[in-house]
Short mmCIF file of C-alpha atoms and ligand atoms in Angstrom, two decimals:
data_model
loop_
_atom_site.label_atom_id
_atom_site.label_comp_id
_atom_site.label_asym_id
_atom_site.label_seq_id
_atom_site.Cartn_x
_atom_site.Cartn_y
_atom_site.Cartn_z
CA UNK A 848 24.69 25.93 -56.29
CA UNK A 849 23.29 27.34 -59.52
CA UNK A 850 24.71 30.52 -61.11
CA UNK A 851 22.44 33.56 -61.21
CA UNK A 852 22.79 36.99 -62.82
CA UNK A 853 23.35 38.75 -59.50
CA UNK A 854 26.48 40.15 -57.85
CA UNK A 855 28.14 37.45 -55.78
CA UNK A 856 30.40 37.98 -52.77
CA UNK A 857 32.53 35.02 -51.68
CA UNK A 858 33.76 34.85 -48.08
CA UNK A 859 34.54 32.17 -45.51
CA UNK A 860 32.04 33.41 -42.92
CA UNK A 861 28.97 35.60 -43.35
CA UNK A 862 27.67 37.31 -40.22
CA UNK A 863 24.08 38.55 -40.28
CA UNK A 864 23.52 41.61 -38.06
CA UNK A 865 25.89 44.37 -36.95
CA UNK A 866 24.75 44.70 -33.36
CA UNK A 867 27.24 43.90 -30.61
CA UNK A 868 26.89 40.14 -31.15
CA UNK A 869 27.59 40.19 -34.88
CA UNK A 870 30.38 42.75 -34.65
CA UNK A 871 32.10 40.80 -31.87
CA UNK A 872 31.84 37.53 -33.83
CA UNK A 873 33.31 39.24 -36.89
CA UNK A 874 36.08 40.88 -34.88
CA UNK A 875 37.09 37.56 -33.30
CA UNK A 876 37.12 35.80 -36.66
CA UNK A 877 38.99 38.61 -38.37
CA UNK A 878 41.54 38.72 -35.53
CA UNK A 879 42.08 35.02 -36.20
CA UNK A 880 42.62 35.64 -39.90
CA UNK A 881 39.28 34.27 -41.13
CA UNK A 882 37.78 36.16 -44.06
CA UNK A 883 34.43 37.47 -42.77
CA UNK A 884 31.71 39.77 -44.08
CA UNK A 885 28.99 41.37 -41.91
CA UNK A 886 25.60 42.02 -43.51
CA UNK A 887 23.47 44.62 -41.72
CA UNK A 888 19.92 45.45 -42.77
CA UNK A 889 19.80 49.01 -41.46
CA UNK A 890 21.99 51.98 -42.33
CA UNK A 891 24.00 51.91 -39.09
CA UNK A 892 25.74 49.54 -36.70
CA UNK A 893 24.87 49.05 -33.02
CA UNK A 894 21.42 47.45 -33.32
CA UNK A 895 19.59 47.92 -30.04
CA UNK A 896 22.14 50.54 -28.94
CA UNK A 897 21.80 53.94 -30.58
CA UNK A 898 23.22 57.20 -29.34
CA UNK A 899 22.36 60.58 -30.79
CA UNK A 900 23.98 63.99 -30.39
CA UNK A 901 21.04 66.36 -29.91
CA UNK A 902 21.13 70.00 -31.15
CA UNK A 903 21.71 71.07 -27.52
CA UNK A 904 25.04 69.21 -27.61
CA UNK A 905 23.70 66.54 -25.27
CA UNK A 906 24.27 62.93 -26.32
CA UNK A 907 21.35 60.62 -25.50
CA UNK A 908 21.24 56.84 -25.60
CA UNK A 909 17.94 55.75 -27.11
CA UNK A 910 18.64 52.05 -26.55
CA UNK A 911 20.95 50.07 -24.27
CA UNK A 912 23.06 52.41 -22.16
CA UNK A 913 24.30 51.00 -18.86
CA UNK A 914 27.27 48.79 -18.08
CA UNK A 915 27.89 47.08 -14.74
CA UNK A 916 31.10 46.00 -13.02
CA UNK A 917 30.56 42.26 -13.66
CA UNK A 918 29.91 42.79 -17.36
CA UNK A 919 33.46 41.78 -18.16
CA UNK A 920 33.13 41.00 -21.87
CA UNK A 921 31.68 44.43 -22.71
CA UNK A 922 34.17 46.18 -20.45
CA UNK A 923 37.06 44.37 -22.15
CA UNK A 924 35.78 45.33 -25.60
CA UNK A 925 35.35 48.96 -24.51
CA UNK A 926 38.85 48.99 -23.00
CA UNK A 927 40.36 47.62 -26.21
CA UNK A 928 38.92 50.57 -28.14
CA UNK A 929 39.48 53.19 -25.44
CA UNK A 930 35.78 53.86 -24.76
CA UNK A 931 35.41 55.55 -21.37
CA UNK A 932 32.56 55.21 -18.88
CA UNK A 933 31.34 57.35 -15.98
CA UNK A 934 29.14 56.56 -12.96
CA UNK A 935 25.38 56.89 -13.39
CA UNK A 936 24.13 60.05 -11.67
CA UNK A 937 22.63 59.03 -8.35
CA UNK A 938 22.66 62.01 -6.00
CA UNK A 939 20.10 62.71 -3.27
CA UNK A 940 16.90 60.92 -2.35
CA UNK A 941 14.91 58.66 -4.66
CA UNK A 942 11.13 58.73 -4.92
CA UNK A 943 8.23 56.31 -5.14
CA UNK A 944 4.97 57.68 -6.51
CA UNK A 945 2.35 55.20 -5.36
CA UNK A 946 -0.84 54.37 -7.32
CA UNK A 947 -2.97 56.53 -4.96
CA UNK A 948 -0.62 59.51 -5.47
CA UNK A 949 1.32 59.00 -2.22
CA UNK A 950 4.94 60.14 -2.63
CA UNK A 951 7.61 58.41 -0.54
CA UNK A 952 11.21 59.56 -0.61
CA UNK A 953 14.01 57.19 0.37
CA UNK A 954 17.79 57.01 0.50
CA UNK A 955 19.88 54.00 -0.49
CA UNK A 956 19.21 51.28 -3.01
CA UNK A 957 15.58 50.42 -2.18
CA UNK A 958 12.86 51.73 0.16
CA UNK A 959 12.98 50.03 3.58
CA UNK A 960 9.32 50.56 4.39
CA UNK A 961 6.16 50.98 2.37
CA UNK A 962 3.11 49.09 1.18
CA UNK A 963 3.82 45.49 0.20
CA UNK A 964 7.53 45.61 0.99
CA UNK A 965 7.79 42.63 3.40
CA UNK A 966 6.06 40.27 0.96
CA UNK A 967 7.96 41.70 -2.00
CA UNK A 968 11.25 41.11 -0.21
CA UNK A 969 10.27 37.60 0.83
CA UNK A 970 9.30 36.64 -2.73
CA UNK A 971 12.32 38.21 -4.40
CA UNK A 972 14.59 36.41 -1.90
CA UNK A 973 12.81 33.18 -2.89
CA UNK A 974 13.38 33.99 -6.58
CA UNK A 975 17.07 34.47 -5.81
CA UNK A 976 17.23 31.12 -3.97
CA UNK A 977 15.53 29.28 -6.82
CA UNK A 978 17.72 31.08 -9.39
CA UNK A 979 20.70 29.69 -7.49
CA UNK A 980 19.69 26.20 -8.70
CA UNK A 981 19.69 27.14 -12.41
CA UNK A 982 22.33 25.71 -14.74
CA UNK A 983 22.84 28.65 -17.12
CA UNK A 984 24.83 26.63 -19.69
CA UNK A 985 22.45 23.65 -19.82
CA UNK A 986 19.23 25.12 -18.40
CA UNK A 987 17.33 21.84 -18.99
CA UNK A 988 19.56 20.20 -16.34
CA UNK A 989 18.08 22.49 -13.65
CA UNK A 990 16.12 20.68 -10.90
CA UNK A 991 12.34 21.34 -11.26
CA UNK A 992 13.00 22.77 -14.75
CA UNK A 993 9.67 21.66 -16.28
CA UNK A 994 7.71 22.60 -13.17
CA UNK A 995 9.06 26.17 -13.17
CA UNK A 996 8.70 26.55 -16.94
CA UNK A 997 5.06 25.45 -16.75
CA UNK A 998 4.17 28.56 -14.73
CA UNK A 999 4.02 32.20 -15.67
CA UNK A 1000 5.66 34.65 -13.29
CA UNK A 1001 2.16 35.95 -12.53
CA UNK A 1002 0.87 32.48 -11.57
CA UNK A 1003 3.84 32.00 -9.26
CA UNK A 1004 3.47 35.43 -7.60
CA UNK A 1005 -0.24 34.88 -6.98
CA UNK A 1006 0.39 31.41 -5.57
CA UNK A 1007 2.82 32.99 -3.10
CA UNK A 1008 0.88 36.04 -1.90
CA UNK A 1009 -2.47 37.79 -1.90
CA UNK A 1010 -0.86 41.12 -0.97
CA UNK A 1011 -1.91 43.41 -3.84
CA UNK A 1012 0.78 45.98 -3.06
CA UNK A 1013 3.51 43.34 -3.21
CA UNK A 1014 2.00 42.13 -6.48
CA UNK A 1015 2.18 45.70 -7.82
CA UNK A 1016 5.86 45.87 -6.91
CA UNK A 1017 6.57 42.50 -8.51
CA UNK A 1018 4.68 43.49 -11.68
CA UNK A 1019 6.68 46.71 -12.00
CA UNK A 1020 9.91 44.76 -11.52
CA UNK A 1021 8.97 42.38 -14.36
CA UNK A 1022 7.95 45.28 -16.59
CA UNK A 1023 11.18 47.10 -15.79
CA UNK A 1024 13.51 44.15 -16.42
CA UNK A 1025 11.73 42.35 -19.30
CA UNK A 1026 9.39 45.02 -20.77
CA UNK A 1027 6.61 42.43 -20.51
CA UNK A 1028 3.75 41.60 -18.16
CA UNK A 1029 4.14 38.87 -15.49
CA UNK A 1030 1.36 36.84 -17.17
CA UNK A 1031 3.43 36.56 -20.38
CA UNK A 1032 6.75 35.31 -19.11
CA UNK A 1033 7.89 31.85 -18.02
CA UNK A 1034 8.85 31.61 -14.34
CA UNK A 1035 11.81 29.50 -15.41
CA UNK A 1036 12.96 32.24 -17.75
CA UNK A 1037 12.79 34.73 -14.88
CA UNK A 1038 14.97 32.40 -12.76
CA UNK A 1039 17.39 31.75 -15.63
CA UNK A 1040 17.74 35.46 -16.28
CA UNK A 1041 18.38 36.26 -12.60
CA UNK A 1042 21.02 33.51 -12.50
CA UNK A 1043 22.54 34.75 -15.73
CA UNK A 1044 22.99 38.24 -14.21
CA UNK A 1045 24.43 36.91 -10.92
CA UNK A 1046 21.41 37.70 -8.71
CA UNK A 1047 18.22 39.75 -8.48
CA UNK A 1048 19.96 42.77 -6.98
CA UNK A 1049 22.31 42.90 -9.98
CA UNK A 1050 19.30 43.39 -12.25
CA UNK A 1051 17.58 46.00 -10.13
CA UNK A 1052 20.14 48.30 -8.59
CA UNK A 1053 22.43 51.05 -9.78
CA UNK A 1054 25.72 51.24 -7.89
CA UNK A 1055 27.91 48.15 -8.50
CA UNK A 1056 25.02 46.56 -10.40
CA UNK A 1057 23.66 46.57 -13.98
CA UNK A 1058 22.88 50.32 -13.96
CA UNK A 1059 26.28 51.34 -12.55
CA UNK A 1060 27.86 53.32 -15.41
CA UNK A 1061 27.32 54.87 -18.82
CA UNK A 1062 29.54 55.41 -21.85
CA UNK A 1063 30.86 58.94 -22.24
CA UNK A 1064 30.53 58.84 -26.04
CA UNK A 1065 27.35 56.77 -26.06
CA UNK A 1066 26.69 53.07 -25.61
CA UNK A 1067 27.14 52.36 -29.31
CA UNK A 1068 30.67 53.83 -29.11
CA UNK A 1069 32.44 50.45 -28.81
CA UNK A 1070 30.24 49.05 -31.63
CA UNK A 1071 31.17 51.97 -33.91
CA UNK A 1072 34.84 51.44 -33.04
CA UNK A 1073 34.65 47.71 -33.90
CA UNK A 1074 32.94 48.54 -37.18
CA UNK A 1075 35.66 51.07 -38.01
CA UNK A 1076 38.30 48.40 -37.33
CA UNK A 1077 36.46 45.93 -39.58
CA UNK A 1078 36.25 48.55 -42.36
CA UNK A 1079 34.55 47.46 -45.59
CA UNK A 1080 33.92 43.98 -44.19
CA UNK A 1081 30.76 45.58 -42.71
CA UNK A 1082 28.07 46.15 -45.35
CA UNK A 1083 25.16 48.41 -44.34
CA UNK A 1084 21.69 48.50 -45.89
CA UNK A 1085 21.91 44.80 -46.80
CA UNK A 1086 18.94 42.90 -45.37
CA UNK A 1087 19.35 39.14 -45.63
CA UNK A 1088 16.08 37.78 -46.99
CA UNK A 1089 16.82 34.08 -47.50
CA UNK A 1090 19.48 31.53 -46.58
CA UNK A 1091 20.08 28.28 -48.43
CA UNK A 1092 22.34 25.54 -47.12
CA UNK A 1093 23.88 22.89 -49.32
CA UNK A 1094 26.78 20.47 -49.09
CA UNK A 1095 29.27 23.08 -50.30
CA UNK A 1096 28.26 25.95 -48.02
CA UNK A 1097 25.63 28.60 -47.41
CA UNK A 1098 24.15 31.09 -49.82
CA UNK A 1099 22.58 34.25 -48.44
CA UNK A 1100 20.19 36.25 -50.63
CA UNK A 1101 20.23 39.96 -49.93
CA UNK A 1102 18.72 42.99 -51.61
CA UNK A 1103 22.15 43.59 -53.18
CA UNK A 1104 22.94 40.13 -54.47
CA UNK A 1105 24.24 36.82 -53.16
CA UNK A 1106 26.83 36.08 -50.51
CA UNK A 1107 28.44 32.64 -50.49
CA UNK A 1108 30.25 31.37 -47.42
CA UNK A 1109 31.33 28.20 -45.68
CA UNK A 1110 29.46 29.13 -42.50
CA UNK A 1111 27.02 31.81 -41.35
CA UNK A 1112 26.51 33.40 -37.93
CA UNK A 1113 23.00 34.72 -37.38
CA UNK A 1114 23.48 37.50 -34.85
CA UNK A 1115 19.88 38.72 -34.87
CA UNK A 1116 17.12 38.31 -32.28
CA UNK A 1117 14.68 35.37 -32.67
CA UNK A 1118 12.00 37.76 -33.94
CA UNK A 1119 14.31 38.73 -36.83
CA UNK A 1120 15.26 35.12 -37.64
CA UNK A 1121 11.55 34.57 -38.16
CA UNK A 1122 11.62 37.00 -41.13
CA UNK A 1123 14.31 35.12 -43.07
CA UNK A 1124 13.30 32.28 -45.44
CA UNK A 1125 15.41 29.14 -44.85
CA UNK A 1126 16.03 26.32 -47.27
CA UNK A 1127 15.82 23.70 -45.92
CA UNK A 1128 13.37 25.01 -43.32
CA UNK A 1129 14.71 25.32 -39.79
CA UNK A 1130 14.18 22.33 -37.48
CA UNK A 1131 10.93 22.25 -35.52
CA UNK A 1132 12.74 22.93 -32.22
CA UNK A 1133 14.29 26.13 -33.53
CA UNK A 1134 10.96 27.28 -34.97
CA UNK A 1135 9.20 26.39 -31.72
CA UNK A 1136 11.79 28.37 -29.75
CA UNK A 1137 11.30 31.40 -31.97
CA UNK A 1138 7.53 31.10 -31.54
CA UNK A 1139 7.97 31.22 -27.74
CA UNK A 1140 10.35 34.22 -27.84
CA UNK A 1141 8.44 37.47 -28.35
CA UNK A 1142 10.27 40.78 -28.07
CA UNK A 1143 9.67 43.06 -25.09
CA UNK A 1144 7.87 46.39 -25.60
CA UNK A 1145 9.70 49.54 -24.57
CA UNK A 1146 10.13 53.22 -25.34
CA UNK A 1147 12.70 55.60 -23.90
CA UNK A 1148 11.85 59.28 -23.65
CA UNK A 1149 14.50 61.91 -22.94
CA UNK A 1150 13.73 65.40 -21.66
CA UNK A 1151 16.64 67.86 -21.64
CA UNK A 1152 16.74 70.86 -19.26
CA UNK A 1153 19.17 73.76 -18.82
CA UNK A 1154 20.31 72.31 -15.50
CA UNK A 1155 19.62 69.27 -13.29
CA UNK A 1156 17.21 71.33 -11.15
CA UNK A 1157 16.06 68.34 -9.08
CA UNK A 1158 19.47 68.04 -7.40
CA UNK A 1159 19.09 71.44 -5.65
CA UNK A 1160 15.98 70.06 -3.94
CA UNK A 1161 17.93 67.02 -2.67
CA UNK A 1162 16.33 64.69 -5.21
CA UNK A 1163 18.24 62.12 -7.26
CA UNK A 1164 15.78 62.31 -10.17
CA UNK A 1165 15.34 58.53 -9.84
CA UNK A 1166 11.67 57.70 -9.38
CA UNK A 1167 9.41 54.67 -9.59
CA UNK A 1168 5.83 55.28 -10.64
CA UNK A 1169 2.86 52.98 -10.01
CA UNK A 1170 -0.71 53.49 -11.17
CA UNK A 1171 -1.89 55.18 -14.33
CA UNK A 1172 1.30 56.94 -15.39
CA UNK A 1173 2.62 55.62 -18.71
CA UNK A 1174 6.11 55.79 -17.21
CA UNK A 1175 7.39 53.06 -14.90
CA UNK A 1176 10.74 54.53 -13.92
CA UNK A 1177 12.70 57.77 -14.33
CA UNK A 1178 16.49 58.17 -14.14
CA UNK A 1179 18.85 61.13 -14.10
CA UNK A 1180 20.51 60.68 -17.50
CA UNK A 1181 22.50 63.91 -17.45
CA UNK A 1182 25.85 63.98 -19.25
CA UNK A 1183 29.05 63.40 -17.32
CA UNK A 1184 29.94 67.11 -17.19
CA UNK A 1185 26.55 67.90 -15.62
CA UNK A 1186 26.14 71.03 -17.77
CA UNK A 1187 22.60 70.03 -18.74
CA UNK A 1188 19.96 68.14 -16.84
CA UNK A 1189 18.49 65.10 -18.59
CA UNK A 1190 15.70 62.88 -17.35
CA UNK A 1191 14.97 59.60 -19.10
CA UNK A 1192 11.57 57.96 -18.75
CA UNK A 1193 10.95 54.28 -19.51
CA UNK A 1194 7.56 53.24 -20.87
CA UNK A 1195 7.15 49.47 -21.06
CA UNK A 1196 4.90 46.42 -21.25
CA UNK A 1197 1.16 47.09 -21.61
CA UNK A 1198 1.72 50.73 -20.64
CA UNK A 1199 3.79 51.08 -23.84
CA UNK A 1200 1.04 49.55 -25.96
CA UNK A 1201 -1.53 52.04 -24.60
CA UNK A 1202 0.80 55.06 -24.72
CA UNK A 1203 2.15 54.38 -28.22
CA UNK A 1204 -1.42 54.45 -29.56
CA UNK A 1205 -1.86 58.10 -28.45
CA UNK A 1206 -1.16 61.04 -30.76
CA UNK A 1207 2.25 62.75 -30.31
CA UNK A 1208 0.89 65.67 -28.23
CA UNK A 1209 -0.94 63.34 -25.85
CA UNK A 1210 2.13 61.11 -25.54
CA UNK A 1211 4.33 64.08 -24.70
CA UNK A 1212 1.81 65.55 -22.23
CA UNK A 1213 1.43 62.26 -20.36
CA UNK A 1214 5.19 61.69 -20.08
CA UNK A 1215 5.81 65.26 -18.92
CA UNK A 1216 3.06 64.84 -16.29
CA UNK A 1217 4.93 61.76 -15.05
CA UNK A 1218 8.20 63.71 -14.97
CA UNK A 1219 6.52 66.51 -12.99
CA UNK A 1220 5.30 63.89 -10.50
CA UNK A 1221 8.83 62.52 -10.31
CA UNK A 1222 10.97 65.67 -10.29
CA UNK A 1223 8.75 68.70 -9.71
CA UNK A 1224 6.99 71.44 -11.74
CA UNK A 1225 10.11 72.56 -13.64
CA UNK A 1226 10.02 69.22 -15.45
CA UNK A 1227 6.98 70.43 -17.43
CA UNK A 1228 9.08 72.56 -19.78
CA UNK A 1229 12.11 70.80 -21.23
CA UNK A 1230 14.31 72.54 -23.80
CA UNK A 1231 14.38 69.35 -25.82
CA UNK A 1232 12.18 66.23 -25.86
CA UNK A 1233 12.74 63.04 -27.84
CA UNK A 1234 11.10 59.61 -27.93
CA UNK A 1235 12.30 56.28 -29.27
CA UNK A 1236 9.52 53.72 -29.54
CA UNK A 1237 11.40 50.45 -30.11
CA UNK A 1238 8.50 48.29 -31.36
CA UNK A 1239 8.33 50.73 -34.30
CA UNK A 1240 11.95 50.08 -35.34
CA UNK A 1241 11.83 47.98 -38.50
CA UNK A 1242 14.70 45.56 -37.85
CA UNK A 1243 14.46 45.36 -34.08
CA UNK A 1244 10.71 45.47 -33.37
CA UNK A 1245 11.11 46.07 -29.64
CA UNK A 1246 13.40 45.68 -26.66
CA UNK A 1247 15.20 45.22 -24.47
CA UNK A 1248 15.26 41.61 -25.64
CA UNK A 1249 13.16 38.57 -26.48
CA UNK A 1250 11.82 36.84 -23.37
CA UNK A 1251 10.54 33.24 -23.20
CA UNK A 1252 6.87 32.41 -22.69
CA UNK A 1253 5.71 29.49 -20.45
CA UNK A 1254 6.59 26.11 -21.92
CA UNK A 1255 9.17 27.54 -24.34
CA UNK A 1256 12.23 26.29 -22.50
CA UNK A 1257 10.90 22.78 -21.84
CA UNK A 1258 9.33 22.38 -25.28
CA UNK A 1259 12.17 23.71 -27.42
CA UNK A 1260 15.13 24.96 -25.37
CA UNK A 1261 17.48 22.02 -25.60
CA UNK A 1262 17.66 21.92 -29.41
CA UNK A 1263 16.16 25.30 -30.23
CA UNK A 1264 18.00 27.82 -28.05
CA UNK A 1265 21.44 28.00 -29.68
CA UNK A 1266 22.39 24.63 -31.11
CA UNK A 1267 23.90 25.12 -34.60
CA UNK A 1268 21.76 24.03 -37.55
CA UNK A 1269 24.17 22.58 -40.09
CA UNK A 1270 26.38 25.47 -41.15
CA UNK A 1271 24.31 28.07 -39.29
CA UNK A 1272 25.45 29.33 -35.89
CA UNK A 1273 23.37 31.45 -33.54
CA UNK A 1274 24.57 34.56 -31.71
CA UNK A 1275 22.73 37.49 -30.14
CA UNK A 1276 22.13 38.38 -26.52
CA UNK A 1277 19.20 35.94 -26.37
CA UNK A 1278 21.70 33.06 -26.73
CA UNK A 1279 23.96 34.13 -23.83
CA UNK A 1280 24.46 32.22 -20.59
CA UNK A 1281 25.85 35.26 -18.76
CA UNK A 1282 24.08 38.61 -18.77
CA UNK A 1283 21.44 37.27 -21.16
CA UNK A 1284 19.48 40.21 -22.57
CA UNK A 1285 22.28 42.70 -22.02
CA UNK A 1286 24.99 44.17 -24.26
CA UNK A 1287 27.50 42.08 -22.36
CA UNK A 1288 25.54 38.94 -23.26
CA UNK A 1289 25.57 39.99 -26.91
CA UNK A 1290 29.37 40.32 -26.79
CA UNK A 1291 29.91 36.91 -25.16
CA UNK A 1292 27.45 35.31 -27.60
CA UNK A 1293 29.50 36.68 -30.50
CA UNK A 1294 32.65 35.23 -28.96
CA UNK A 1295 31.02 31.84 -28.46
CA UNK A 1296 29.64 31.71 -32.00
CA UNK A 1297 33.02 32.73 -33.45
CA UNK A 1298 34.70 29.94 -31.46
CA UNK A 1299 32.13 27.41 -32.77
CA UNK A 1300 32.77 28.53 -36.34
CA UNK A 1301 36.55 28.47 -35.93
CA UNK A 1302 36.35 24.96 -34.54
CA UNK A 1303 34.19 23.81 -37.45
CA UNK A 1304 36.52 25.42 -40.01
CA UNK A 1305 39.56 23.88 -38.34
CA UNK A 1306 37.92 20.44 -38.31
CA UNK A 1307 37.30 20.79 -42.02
CA UNK A 1308 40.88 21.98 -42.53
CA UNK A 1309 42.15 18.79 -40.84
CA UNK A 1310 39.95 16.71 -43.13
CA UNK A 1311 41.08 18.72 -46.19
CA UNK A 1312 44.16 20.88 -45.37
CA UNK A 1313 43.62 24.60 -46.00
CA UNK A 1314 43.58 27.87 -44.04
CA UNK A 1315 42.69 27.33 -40.38
CA UNK A 1316 41.74 29.73 -37.61
CA UNK A 1317 44.05 28.99 -34.71
CA UNK A 1318 43.60 32.23 -32.78
CA UNK A 1319 40.25 31.50 -31.20
CA UNK A 1320 40.33 27.76 -30.93
CA UNK A 1321 40.66 27.99 -27.16
CA UNK A 1322 37.01 28.99 -26.97
CA UNK A 1323 36.47 31.38 -24.10
CA UNK A 1324 33.82 30.36 -21.63
CA UNK A 1325 31.37 32.90 -20.38
CA UNK A 1326 32.12 34.00 -16.83
CA UNK A 1327 30.75 36.46 -14.30
CA UNK A 1328 33.87 37.25 -12.41
C1 FAD C 1944 15.45 50.69 -24.84
C2 FAD C 1944 16.52 49.69 -24.53
C3 FAD C 1944 17.25 49.79 -23.36
C4 FAD C 1944 18.24 48.86 -23.06
N1 FAD C 1944 19.04 49.06 -21.96
C5 FAD C 1944 20.14 48.29 -21.78
C6 FAD C 1944 21.15 48.66 -20.84
O1 FAD C 1944 21.06 49.73 -20.21
N2 FAD C 1944 22.23 47.84 -20.71
C7 FAD C 1944 22.38 46.71 -21.46
O2 FAD C 1944 23.40 46.00 -21.31
N3 FAD C 1944 21.45 46.36 -22.38
C8 FAD C 1944 20.37 47.14 -22.58
N4 FAD C 1944 19.47 46.85 -23.58
C9 FAD C 1944 19.64 45.58 -24.33
C10 FAD C 1944 20.81 45.67 -25.32
O3 FAD C 1944 20.72 46.85 -26.06
C11 FAD C 1944 20.76 44.43 -26.21
O4 FAD C 1944 20.82 43.27 -25.41
C12 FAD C 1944 21.93 44.33 -27.19
O5 FAD C 1944 22.21 45.57 -27.80
C13 FAD C 1944 21.59 43.26 -28.24
O6 FAD C 1944 22.66 43.12 -29.16
P1 FAD C 1944 22.58 41.99 -30.30
O7 FAD C 1944 23.78 42.16 -31.12
O8 FAD C 1944 22.30 40.69 -29.66
O9 FAD C 1944 21.27 42.33 -31.15
P2 FAD C 1944 20.89 43.67 -31.95
O10 FAD C 1944 21.50 44.85 -31.29
O11 FAD C 1944 19.40 43.65 -32.09
O12 FAD C 1944 21.57 43.47 -33.36
C14 FAD C 1944 20.95 42.73 -34.39
C15 FAD C 1944 21.22 43.45 -35.71
O13 FAD C 1944 20.73 42.63 -36.77
C16 FAD C 1944 20.15 43.46 -37.75
N5 FAD C 1944 19.23 42.64 -38.54
C17 FAD C 1944 18.02 42.14 -38.19
N6 FAD C 1944 17.51 41.39 -39.19
C18 FAD C 1944 18.43 41.39 -40.19
C19 FAD C 1944 18.48 40.80 -41.49
N7 FAD C 1944 17.49 40.03 -41.96
N8 FAD C 1944 19.58 41.03 -42.25
C20 FAD C 1944 20.62 41.78 -41.81
N9 FAD C 1944 20.60 42.38 -40.59
C21 FAD C 1944 19.52 42.18 -39.78
C22 FAD C 1944 19.47 44.56 -36.95
O14 FAD C 1944 19.27 45.72 -37.74
C23 FAD C 1944 20.50 44.78 -35.84
O15 FAD C 1944 21.44 45.78 -36.18
C24 FAD C 1944 18.47 47.77 -23.92
C25 FAD C 1944 17.75 47.66 -25.12
C26 FAD C 1944 16.78 48.61 -25.42
C27 FAD C 1944 16.02 48.49 -26.73
#
């Protein structure tokens, strides 16, 4: 590679992105004695997790927040760094606010009766059955792979039922899980994702499922702890703009100079890969995959109150809203000690697009109206109110994750999903087989990518003896339980 008048950092492995995937990859490699540098574009670690201590003393999670009991990789990482969790608040009766204003309270995980429920339950049971056929490690081996991937979720739902209320429920479920509309997402991706989580209920429910617990010190606590352990190996404010591969290694161009390494791990979502210039250009399959992987659209809004007033009325604060409200779902996001009351509202999919276009006062008024519908009149006057609109975040451009549009898996999945390209390895939750889209998937993807790199470095060391990376050669396989 030619010499240039720019600062040059030499390392064995360069990791791009200091979210959970990149930090885990770097931790694994560093544990194994491999010299590694992490390059992060923004001024903080944690990526799509971000906790903030508000002036009231309440810590809010603007991004990823929940951890479930089968999310073993994240739980192990948190345990290693002593990061505690507590159960999600779920006291009292939940509420459905129907599109015609009807309010239906219910106890337990899901309402037993209501408009569209029989058809909704039949179709979600069918989704679960079909998800049971998915091969999460080699999705293209799944029976009826191309057939499922040729349909959108919307097309499938409408082919199954004409019950508009069931369709409303299914649409809200897709918006809530993928922050997208059913017309945008591949049916196969929906099935893959359900399989990857261990079942539909795992995605949807709170207790013993994905929404089971929260981190006492915020969901980016384990990420901050990993970064502290890695020390000055993590470089913040260093966007990677271009990556060049040659016979000798990889050269990453950043705003602060060049980084030369033997291998690189790209631990960024597909939408961020798209912004990096590659020389040589990425293979067509990888580019095709990226083109079929848009980011979901979500905002989280927190309203902080002096006390969790809804509990006195027997309400859990958990509500699902259909119709014109910008908000799809509300949760009780109060801190563990319960000294304040916090409601979090999720705005997603097309509702987010419409709501984000409003001016700040109109946005606030419409969310507070939804919170009043969900929790009662006291919700109109929070002591503190804060929004995080993820599509406006420069390096993330949305959330919770990139989903796959119809035809993406069949057209480009086999070579484009996570197969290394020369010296480039892919991490990030979008490349996970287990808990794809979740923090846990980001962690396991970092472990997998680190194992790939260690194997490649060791193979080279055999060919030309030098430092090897024995510690992670027994590459851990992703597992649910
Ligand atoms: C609102 C919201 C709610 C969510 N809720 C949950 C939840 O409750 N539970 C759960 O498990 N998951 C949840 N998720 C998803 C979860 O947060 C993500 O799956 C996970 O954090 C992704 O981690 P990652 O490391 O794969 O990617 P990221 O966290 O996106 O990390 C990628 C990093 O790369 C950096 N980067 C991008 N481009 C470049 C570049 N060119 N050069 C250098 N650095 C770059 C970015 O700044 C970022 O820090 C939620 C996400 C959002 C947004």
